[in-house]
Every structure is written in C-alpha cells, then in structure tokens.
Amino acid sequence: MRCTVTAIRRTIAAALSFGQYVARTAVSRTFRLLADLYRAIDSGAAVEIGYVKADGTGSRRVIEPAELSATSTGAIAVRAFDQLRGEDRTFRVDRIIGHRLMGVG
C-alpha cells in the first residue's frame, strides 16, 4: 500500500508542474479513475477503458480489475482480467485515457 501512495503522490506532483488548471483537471481525473477502479475491485464490476500502449497504439478494452499496485518505477498499475484477450493483464493507470464503470448501480 505504501508504494501505491507514493506513486499517487508522484502523479499529483507531476500534474502540479503543468499549472494550476491543468493540475486540478489531471488530479481530478486520476482520482476519479482510481476511485472507480477501487469500486470495481470491491464490487466485481467491469470497467471499459481506452488504453494507449507504450508504442502509441490505442485500443478499447473491458477489464475486470483485481488489484492496484505500484511498479518498480513508481507508476500505478491495475492487474485485471482483460475480456478481449481472455487472460490477466497489467495496465498502467497513466496510459488509461478514458473509462466507464460498468454494472455498478
């Protein structure tokens, strides 16, 4: 958990370096995404995400999040079952460009 908190703090600090308005928007979006991922983990709901891979290609995925953690570089990642691939995958949160929580009332 400590690593995840440190990664969140780094994300906030990076956002703050872009200026107050951009920082507020980025931090708000990040917190909303993290909150929705935690809700999905707790309820077993799926999340539709827009994701950009390291090579810049984008895709839409429906994932079933299992846990949030920090990578060795300090990035926040979500381990989830990827319905498109039919297997567990890890997605960096900073590469998720949009999301929609599915099946939670």
Coordinates of C-alpha atoms in Angstrom, one line a residue, residues 17-104:
S17 CA 4.1 21.1 -12.5
F18 CA 1.8 21.8 -15.5
G19 CA 0.0 24.7 -13.9
Q20 CA -3.0 25.1 -11.6
Y21 CA -5.9 24.5 -14.0
V22 CA -4.3 21.6 -15.8
A23 CA -3.2 20.1 -12.5
R24 CA -6.7 20.3 -11.0
T25 CA -8.1 18.6 -14.1
A26 CA -5.4 15.9 -14.2
V27 CA -5.6 15.2 -10.5
S28 CA -9.4 15.1 -10.5
R29 CA -9.4 12.7 -13.5
T30 CA -6.8 10.5 -11.8
F31 CA -8.6 10.4 -8.5
R32 CA -11.9 9.6 -10.3
L33 CA -10.2 6.8 -12.2
L34 CA -8.6 5.3 -9.1
A35 CA -11.9 5.6 -7.1
D36 CA -13.8 3.8 -9.9
L37 CA -11.1 1.1 -10.2
Y38 CA -11.4 0.5 -6.4
R39 CA -15.2 0.4 -6.7
A40 CA -14.9 -2.2 -9.5
I41 CA -12.5 -4.3 -7.4
D42 CA -14.8 -4.2 -4.4
S43 CA -18.0 -4.9 -6.3
G44 CA -16.6 -7.2 -9.0
A45 CA -17.7 -4.8 -11.8
A46 CA -16.1 -4.4 -15.2
V47 CA -14.6 -1.2 -16.5
E48 CA -14.4 -0.2 -20.1
I49 CA -11.1 1.7 -20.8
G50 CA -9.4 3.5 -23.6
Y51 CA -5.7 2.4 -23.4
V52 CA -2.6 3.6 -25.1
K53 CA 0.2 1.1 -25.3
A54 CA 3.9 2.1 -25.0
D55 CA 4.2 2.2 -28.8
G56 CA 1.4 4.7 -29.0
T57 CA -1.3 2.5 -30.4
G58 CA -4.7 2.8 -28.7
S59 CA -7.4 0.3 -28.0
R60 CA -10.6 -0.1 -26.1
R61 CA -10.8 -2.8 -23.5
V62 CA -13.2 -4.2 -21.0
I63 CA -11.4 -5.2 -17.9
E64 CA -12.3 -6.8 -14.5
P65 CA -9.9 -5.2 -12.1
A66 CA -8.3 -7.3 -9.3
E67 CA -5.7 -5.1 -7.7
L68 CA -3.9 -1.8 -7.8
S69 CA -0.2 -1.7 -7.2
A70 CA 2.9 0.3 -7.9
T71 CA 5.6 -0.8 -10.5
S72 CA 9.3 -0.7 -9.7
T73 CA 9.4 2.7 -11.5
G74 CA 6.7 4.1 -9.3
A75 CA 3.9 4.0 -11.8
I76 CA 0.4 2.9 -10.7
A77 CA -0.8 -0.3 -12.4
V78 CA -4.0 -2.2 -12.3
R79 CA -3.9 -6.0 -12.7
A80 CA -7.1 -7.1 -14.3
F81 CA -8.8 -9.8 -16.4
D82 CA -8.8 -8.5 -20.0
Q83 CA -12.0 -9.7 -21.7
L84 CA -10.6 -9.1 -25.1
R85 CA -7.5 -11.2 -24.6
G86 CA -9.2 -13.7 -22.2
E87 CA -6.4 -13.5 -19.6
D88 CA -5.0 -11.5 -16.8
R89 CA -3.0 -8.4 -17.9
T90 CA -1.4 -5.4 -16.2
F91 CA -2.3 -1.9 -17.3
R92 CA -0.5 1.3 -16.3
V93 CA -3.1 3.8 -15.0
D94 CA -1.3 6.8 -16.6
R95 CA -1.9 5.2 -20.0
I96 CA -5.7 4.9 -19.5
I97 CA -7.2 7.8 -21.4
G98 CA -10.8 7.3 -20.6
H99 CA -13.0 4.9 -18.6
R100 CA -16.6 3.9 -17.9
L101 CA -17.6 1.8 -14.9
M102 CA -20.0 -0.9 -15.9
G103 CA -22.6 -2.7 -13.9
V104 CA -22.5 -0.7 -10.7

